[in-house]
Amino acid sequence: MSRHLLDEVAEAHRHDGEVGVTSVCSAHPLVLDEAVRHGAQGGYSVLIEATCNQVNQDGGYTGLRPSDFMRDVRSMADHYGLAPEQLVVGGDHLGPNPWKHLPAETAMAKSEELVAAFARSGFTKLHLDTSIRCADDPPGGLAPSLVAERAARLAVVAEQTAPSGASEIRYVIGTEVPVPGGESSGEHAIHVSTAGDVSETIDVTELAFAAAHVPQAFGRVRAVVAQPGVEFSDEELFVYQPGQAAQLAECLSGEFSLVFEAHSTDYQPRSALKGLVADHFAILKVGPGLTFAYREALFALSFIEDELLGEGASGVRMALDAAMLANPRDWQSFYPAEERAAAYARRFSRSDRSRYFWPVADVRRAVSRMHENLQASGLPDELVSQYLPWIAGVEVPGSAAGAALGLRLTPESVLRAAIRRVLDAYASAT
C-alpha cells in the first residue's frame, strides 16, 4: 500500500498532530487553476474534488465527465510544476444524489457507473455517500445499515475498476447534516454529531464492507464526515467554536487511522478553521466560498466596466441573471419565492447557486468580453479604490507591491487575488 496524503494527515492526528488539508470542491476553471498555482508556489499538496452533480458519466452541470476533469486538473499541475504526488483528486458525494428521483435500484446502478468512471479516471479519494433517499425508499432517513450496505456496493465497484490497483484509493464515509451546499433557509438549528452516531456509522460500514467481501477497502477508509456544528445560509452563519466537537475524538481510537471531514466550512473565520483542525476535523471542504469570492470580484470589475464604457459594456451581470432565469431548476428551491428577494439571492447569496451558470455559453461570452474591454481600457486607480478597496493590501500585479515593479493590474489578476484570499485563510489553518 503506497503512501497517500490522507494517510499522512490521519497518522498525524493519531499522534495528536494538528495537520490538515483543504479540499477545494469546485469545478470552476479559474478557481481550480489558482488552487493548483497556490499549492505549487507554496510547496504543499493540493486536494481537489468534483461532486457528483458537477461531474459524472453524463457530464454533470459542467458538461465534464470524470476523465475530462482529471485531464484538465493534471494539465494545470503540469503547467505550474506541481509534482504528481502532490496532487490528489477526489470525488465528493458519490452516490445516487443526481438520480434520487428514480427507484433505488436504478439510481444505485447509475451510482455504480459513476464510481466506476471516477475510479477508472484515477481519482484516489472517494467519498461514498448513499444516504440520500431514492424515489421508492420509505419516508424519513434511511437506516444506517442500508446506507452502509449501499456504500459497500459502490466500494466493490471501485476496487474492481481502479486501473493501477485499488491500493491507491482512500475512502471517506458518512454524510453531514444538513444536506451539502448550504441551507436554503435560516430556519433550522445545527446540531453537532454525537459520538454514538459517528461510531455507529463506522461500525456498520465496517460490517457491510466485510459482508461485501472488501474488508481491505475498509482498511483504506481515512475519514468520516461528521457535523461539527458549522453551516451557512443567507440568513445565518454558524461559526465553529474551538472545542465544540472535541468529544468526537473518542470515535477515532479504533484499529485504523481516521480523521473527520468537515463540509460547508465556507465563510468560517480563520480561528474557527484552526479550531476545526485541532479537533480532528482535518479535511476542510470549501466550494461556494471560492466561487462567491470570484463572483464578488467579477461584479466589482463589471461596475468599473460600466463606469468606463456605459452602453458598450459587456452586461455580464445581466447575462448571468438571464441564464439563471432561463433554468431555475438549479436555484429556485434554494432561494425565496418572493420575486425581489429571489433576484437579490441570485446575485448575492452565500449558497452561490450562480456557480452552476458560469459554463453557459452566453455567460462565458459576456465574461470574455468584459476581460477584453478592461484589458483595453485599463483599471483606473480611482475606480479600483472605489470598487476593489481590498486589493491594495494584496500582493498581485497592480497592488502597491506590483506597482513598485512596474506591473499592471488586470482583470484576471484581480479575480485570482480574490480566490487566493480564501485559499490563504485555509492554508493558515492547515
PDB file of C-alpha atoms in Angstrom, residues 227-372:
ATOM      1  CA  GLN A 227     -21.263  17.638  11.611  1.00  0.00           C
ATOM      2  CA  PRO A 228     -19.150  19.821  13.938  1.00  0.00           C
ATOM      3  CA  GLY A 229     -21.870  22.471  14.088  1.00  0.00           C
ATOM      4  CA  VAL A 230     -20.946  24.600  11.082  1.00  0.00           C
ATOM      5  CA  GLU A 231     -23.269  25.647   8.280  1.00  0.00           C
ATOM      6  CA  PHE A 232     -24.325  28.696   6.342  1.00  0.00           C
ATOM      7  CA  SER A 233     -27.439  30.105   4.779  1.00  0.00           C
ATOM      8  CA  ASP A 234     -28.328  33.564   3.531  1.00  0.00           C
ATOM      9  CA  GLU A 235     -29.738  34.409   6.941  1.00  0.00           C
ATOM     10  CA  GLU A 236     -27.260  32.716   9.263  1.00  0.00           C
ATOM     11  CA  LEU A 237     -23.644  31.639   9.572  1.00  0.00           C
ATOM     12  CA  PHE A 238     -22.922  29.039  12.232  1.00  0.00           C
ATOM     13  CA  VAL A 239     -19.330  29.668  13.311  1.00  0.00           C
ATOM     14  CA  TYR A 240     -17.313  26.893  14.899  1.00  0.00           C
ATOM     15  CA  GLN A 241     -16.267  27.423  18.497  1.00  0.00           C
ATOM     16  CA  PRO A 242     -12.990  25.570  19.190  1.00  0.00           C
ATOM     17  CA  GLY A 243     -13.688  22.540  21.346  1.00  0.00           C
ATOM     18  CA  GLN A 244     -17.332  22.403  20.277  1.00  0.00           C
ATOM     19  CA  ALA A 245     -16.959  18.912  18.760  1.00  0.00           C
ATOM     20  CA  ALA A 246     -13.854  17.776  20.635  1.00  0.00           C
ATOM     21  CA  GLN A 247     -15.807  14.955  22.281  1.00  0.00           C
ATOM     22  CA  LEU A 248     -15.995  13.157  18.937  1.00  0.00           C
ATOM     23  CA  ALA A 249     -12.269  12.357  19.147  1.00  0.00           C
ATOM     24  CA  GLU A 250     -13.148   9.157  21.052  1.00  0.00           C
ATOM     25  CA  CYS A 251     -14.563   7.764  17.802  1.00  0.00           C
ATOM     26  CA  LEU A 252     -11.097   7.779  16.204  1.00  0.00           C
ATOM     27  CA  SER A 253      -9.459   5.302  18.571  1.00  0.00           C
ATOM     28  CA  GLY A 254     -10.120   2.171  16.519  1.00  0.00           C
ATOM     29  CA  GLU A 255      -7.734  -0.057  14.591  1.00  0.00           C
ATOM     30  CA  PHE A 256      -7.419   2.250  11.584  1.00  0.00           C
ATOM     31  CA  SER A 257      -6.140   5.835  11.444  1.00  0.00           C
ATOM     32  CA  LEU A 258      -9.123   8.106  10.806  1.00  0.00           C
ATOM     33  CA  VAL A 259      -9.938  11.810  10.866  1.00  0.00           C
ATOM     34  CA  PHE A 260     -13.140  13.765  10.400  1.00  0.00           C
ATOM     35  CA  GLU A 261     -14.086  15.588   7.234  1.00  0.00           C
ATOM     36  CA  ALA A 262     -15.976  18.863   7.679  1.00  0.00           C
ATOM     37  CA  HIS A 263     -18.284  20.041   4.926  1.00  0.00           C
ATOM     38  CA  SER A 264     -19.725  23.524   4.425  1.00  0.00           C
ATOM     39  CA  THR A 265     -16.818  25.278   6.139  1.00  0.00           C
ATOM     40  CA  ASP A 266     -17.193  28.188   3.697  1.00  0.00           C
ATOM     41  CA  TYR A 267     -17.147  31.670   5.288  1.00  0.00           C
ATOM     42  CA  GLN A 268     -15.689  30.443   8.594  1.00  0.00           C
ATOM     43  CA  PRO A 269     -13.123  32.814  10.147  1.00  0.00           C
ATOM     44  CA  ARG A 270      -9.522  31.652  10.400  1.00  0.00           C
ATOM     45  CA  SER A 271      -9.788  30.992  14.142  1.00  0.00           C
ATOM     46  CA  ALA A 272     -12.713  28.643  13.506  1.00  0.00           C
ATOM     47  CA  LEU A 273     -10.859  26.792  10.755  1.00  0.00           C
ATOM     48  CA  LYS A 274      -7.872  26.309  13.058  1.00  0.00           C
ATOM     49  CA  GLY A 275     -10.195  25.095  15.802  1.00  0.00           C
ATOM     50  CA  LEU A 276     -11.735  22.528  13.486  1.00  0.00           C
ATOM     51  CA  VAL A 277      -8.347  21.094  12.570  1.00  0.00           C
ATOM     52  CA  ALA A 278      -7.298  20.986  16.230  1.00  0.00           C
ATOM     53  CA  ASP A 279     -10.467  18.989  16.992  1.00  0.00           C
ATOM     54  CA  HIS A 280      -9.555  16.394  14.310  1.00  0.00           C
ATOM     55  CA  PHE A 281     -11.702  17.802  11.506  1.00  0.00           C
ATOM     56  CA  ALA A 282      -8.563  17.595   9.421  1.00  0.00           C
ATOM     57  CA  ILE A 283     -10.195  17.770   5.993  1.00  0.00           C
ATOM     58  CA  LEU A 284     -11.837  21.161   5.430  1.00  0.00           C
ATOM     59  CA  LYS A 285     -14.053  21.322   2.367  1.00  0.00           C
ATOM     60  CA  VAL A 286     -14.655  24.664   0.660  1.00  0.00           C
ATOM     61  CA  GLY A 287     -16.596  25.296  -2.535  1.00  0.00           C
ATOM     62  CA  PRO A 288     -19.230  28.034  -2.698  1.00  0.00           C
ATOM     63  CA  GLY A 289     -16.964  30.353  -0.693  1.00  0.00           C
ATOM     64  CA  LEU A 290     -14.429  30.293  -3.527  1.00  0.00           C
ATOM     65  CA  THR A 291     -16.905  30.956  -6.325  1.00  0.00           C
ATOM     66  CA  PHE A 292     -18.599  33.584  -4.137  1.00  0.00           C
ATOM     67  CA  ALA A 293     -15.241  35.403  -3.935  1.00  0.00           C
ATOM     68  CA  TYR A 294     -14.826  35.061  -7.697  1.00  0.00           C
ATOM     69  CA  ARG A 295     -18.324  36.393  -8.371  1.00  0.00           C
ATOM     70  CA  GLU A 296     -17.885  39.255  -5.928  1.00  0.00           C
ATOM     71  CA  ALA A 297     -14.677  40.392  -7.651  1.00  0.00           C
ATOM     72  CA  LEU A 298     -16.127  39.901 -11.116  1.00  0.00           C
ATOM     73  CA  PHE A 299     -19.156  42.031 -10.238  1.00  0.00           C
ATOM     74  CA  ALA A 300     -16.813  44.741  -8.940  1.00  0.00           C
ATOM     75  CA  LEU A 301     -14.936  44.646 -12.250  1.00  0.00           C
ATOM     76  CA  SER A 302     -18.230  44.856 -14.126  1.00  0.00           C
ATOM     77  CA  PHE A 303     -19.178  48.011 -12.216  1.00  0.00           C
ATOM     78  CA  ILE A 304     -15.834  49.522 -13.240  1.00  0.00           C
ATOM     79  CA  GLU A 305     -16.556  48.483 -16.816  1.00  0.00           C
ATOM     80  CA  ASP A 306     -19.985  50.161 -16.654  1.00  0.00           C
ATOM     81  CA  GLU A 307     -18.389  53.397 -15.464  1.00  0.00           C
ATOM     82  CA  LEU A 308     -15.834  53.342 -18.263  1.00  0.00           C
ATOM     83  CA  LEU A 309     -17.927  52.127 -21.199  1.00  0.00           C
ATOM     84  CA  GLY A 310     -21.588  52.707 -20.374  1.00  0.00           C
ATOM     85  CA  GLU A 311     -23.744  51.065 -23.043  1.00  0.00           C
ATOM     86  CA  GLY A 312     -20.651  49.495 -24.606  1.00  0.00           C
ATOM     87  CA  ALA A 313     -20.049  47.313 -21.545  1.00  0.00           C
ATOM     88  CA  SER A 314     -20.422  43.529 -21.628  1.00  0.00           C
ATOM     89  CA  GLY A 315     -23.546  43.352 -19.465  1.00  0.00           C
ATOM     90  CA  VAL A 316     -22.111  40.328 -17.708  1.00  0.00           C
ATOM     91  CA  ARG A 317     -24.302  40.672 -14.613  1.00  0.00           C
ATOM     92  CA  MET A 318     -27.443  40.726 -16.743  1.00  0.00           C
ATOM     93  CA  ALA A 319     -26.200  37.779 -18.814  1.00  0.00           C
ATOM     94  CA  LEU A 320     -25.694  35.725 -15.663  1.00  0.00           C
ATOM     95  CA  ASP A 321     -29.134  36.584 -14.317  1.00  0.00           C
ATOM     96  CA  ALA A 322     -30.776  35.811 -17.663  1.00  0.00           C
ATOM     97  CA  ALA A 323     -29.116  32.387 -17.683  1.00  0.00           C
ATOM     98  CA  MET A 324     -30.383  31.688 -14.174  1.00  0.00           C
ATOM     99  CA  LEU A 325     -33.913  32.785 -15.032  1.00  0.00           C
ATOM    100  CA  ALA A 326     -33.887  30.537 -18.100  1.00  0.00           C
ATOM    101  CA  ASN A 327     -33.117  27.480 -15.972  1.00  0.00           C
ATOM    102  CA  PRO A 328     -34.464  27.896 -12.432  1.00  0.00           C
ATOM    103  CA  ARG A 329     -34.095  24.228 -11.501  1.00  0.00           C
ATOM    104  CA  ASP A 330     -30.620  24.748 -10.036  1.00  0.00           C
ATOM    105  CA  TRP A 331     -31.517  27.640  -7.726  1.00  0.00           C
ATOM    106  CA  GLN A 332     -35.264  28.022  -7.235  1.00  0.00           C
ATOM    107  CA  SER A 333     -35.672  25.603  -4.319  1.00  0.00           C
ATOM    108  CA  PHE A 334     -32.748  27.269  -2.501  1.00  0.00           C
ATOM    109  CA  TYR A 335     -33.980  30.861  -2.765  1.00  0.00           C
ATOM    110  CA  PRO A 336     -37.064  32.754  -1.558  1.00  0.00           C
ATOM    111  CA  ALA A 337     -40.224  32.620  -3.659  1.00  0.00           C
ATOM    112  CA  GLU A 338     -40.856  36.377  -3.481  1.00  0.00           C
ATOM    113  CA  GLU A 339     -39.540  37.953  -6.692  1.00  0.00           C
ATOM    114  CA  ARG A 340     -37.446  40.775  -5.223  1.00  0.00           C
ATOM    115  CA  ALA A 341     -35.856  38.533  -2.612  1.00  0.00           C
ATOM    116  CA  ALA A 342     -35.138  35.859  -5.230  1.00  0.00           C
ATOM    117  CA  ALA A 343     -33.462  38.413  -7.509  1.00  0.00           C
ATOM    118  CA  TYR A 344     -31.281  39.550  -4.610  1.00  0.00           C
ATOM    119  CA  ALA A 345     -30.329  35.953  -3.782  1.00  0.00           C
ATOM    120  CA  ARG A 346     -29.424  35.179  -7.380  1.00  0.00           C
ATOM    121  CA  ARG A 347     -26.848  37.952  -7.252  1.00  0.00           C
ATOM    122  CA  PHE A 348     -25.515  37.807  -3.708  1.00  0.00           C
ATOM    123  CA  SER A 349     -26.481  34.545  -1.964  1.00  0.00           C
ATOM    124  CA  ARG A 350     -23.879  32.757   0.142  1.00  0.00           C
ATOM    125  CA  SER A 351     -25.046  29.448  -1.291  1.00  0.00           C
ATOM    126  CA  ASP A 352     -23.896  30.915  -4.625  1.00  0.00           C
ATOM    127  CA  ARG A 353     -26.089  28.906  -6.951  1.00  0.00           C
ATOM    128  CA  SER A 354     -24.807  31.186  -9.708  1.00  0.00           C
ATOM    129  CA  ARG A 355     -21.777  28.860  -9.794  1.00  0.00           C
ATOM    130  CA  TYR A 356     -23.886  26.464 -11.866  1.00  0.00           C
ATOM    131  CA  PHE A 357     -24.165  29.030 -14.650  1.00  0.00           C
ATOM    132  CA  TRP A 358     -20.626  30.171 -15.442  1.00  0.00           C
ATOM    133  CA  PRO A 359     -20.322  27.407 -18.108  1.00  0.00           C
ATOM    134  CA  VAL A 360     -23.379  28.730 -20.019  1.00  0.00           C
ATOM    135  CA  ALA A 361     -22.243  29.948 -23.460  1.00  0.00           C
ATOM    136  CA  ASP A 362     -23.835  33.416 -23.231  1.00  0.00           C
ATOM    137  CA  VAL A 363     -22.325  33.968 -19.797  1.00  0.00           C
ATOM    138  CA  ARG A 364     -18.885  32.837 -20.932  1.00  0.00           C
ATOM    139  CA  ARG A 365     -19.038  35.212 -23.883  1.00  0.00           C
ATOM    140  CA  ALA A 366     -20.009  38.120 -21.621  1.00  0.00           C
ATOM    141  CA  VAL A 367     -17.172  37.339 -19.194  1.00  0.00           C
ATOM    142  CA  SER A 368     -14.712  37.151 -22.077  1.00  0.00           C
ATOM    143  CA  ARG A 369     -15.935  40.471 -23.460  1.00  0.00           C
ATOM    144  CA  MET A 370     -15.571  42.114 -20.051  1.00  0.00           C
ATOM    145  CA  HIS A 371     -11.972  40.891 -19.846  1.00  0.00           C
ATOM    146  CA  GLU A 372     -11.237  42.246 -23.321  1.00  0.00           C
TER     147      GLU A 372
END
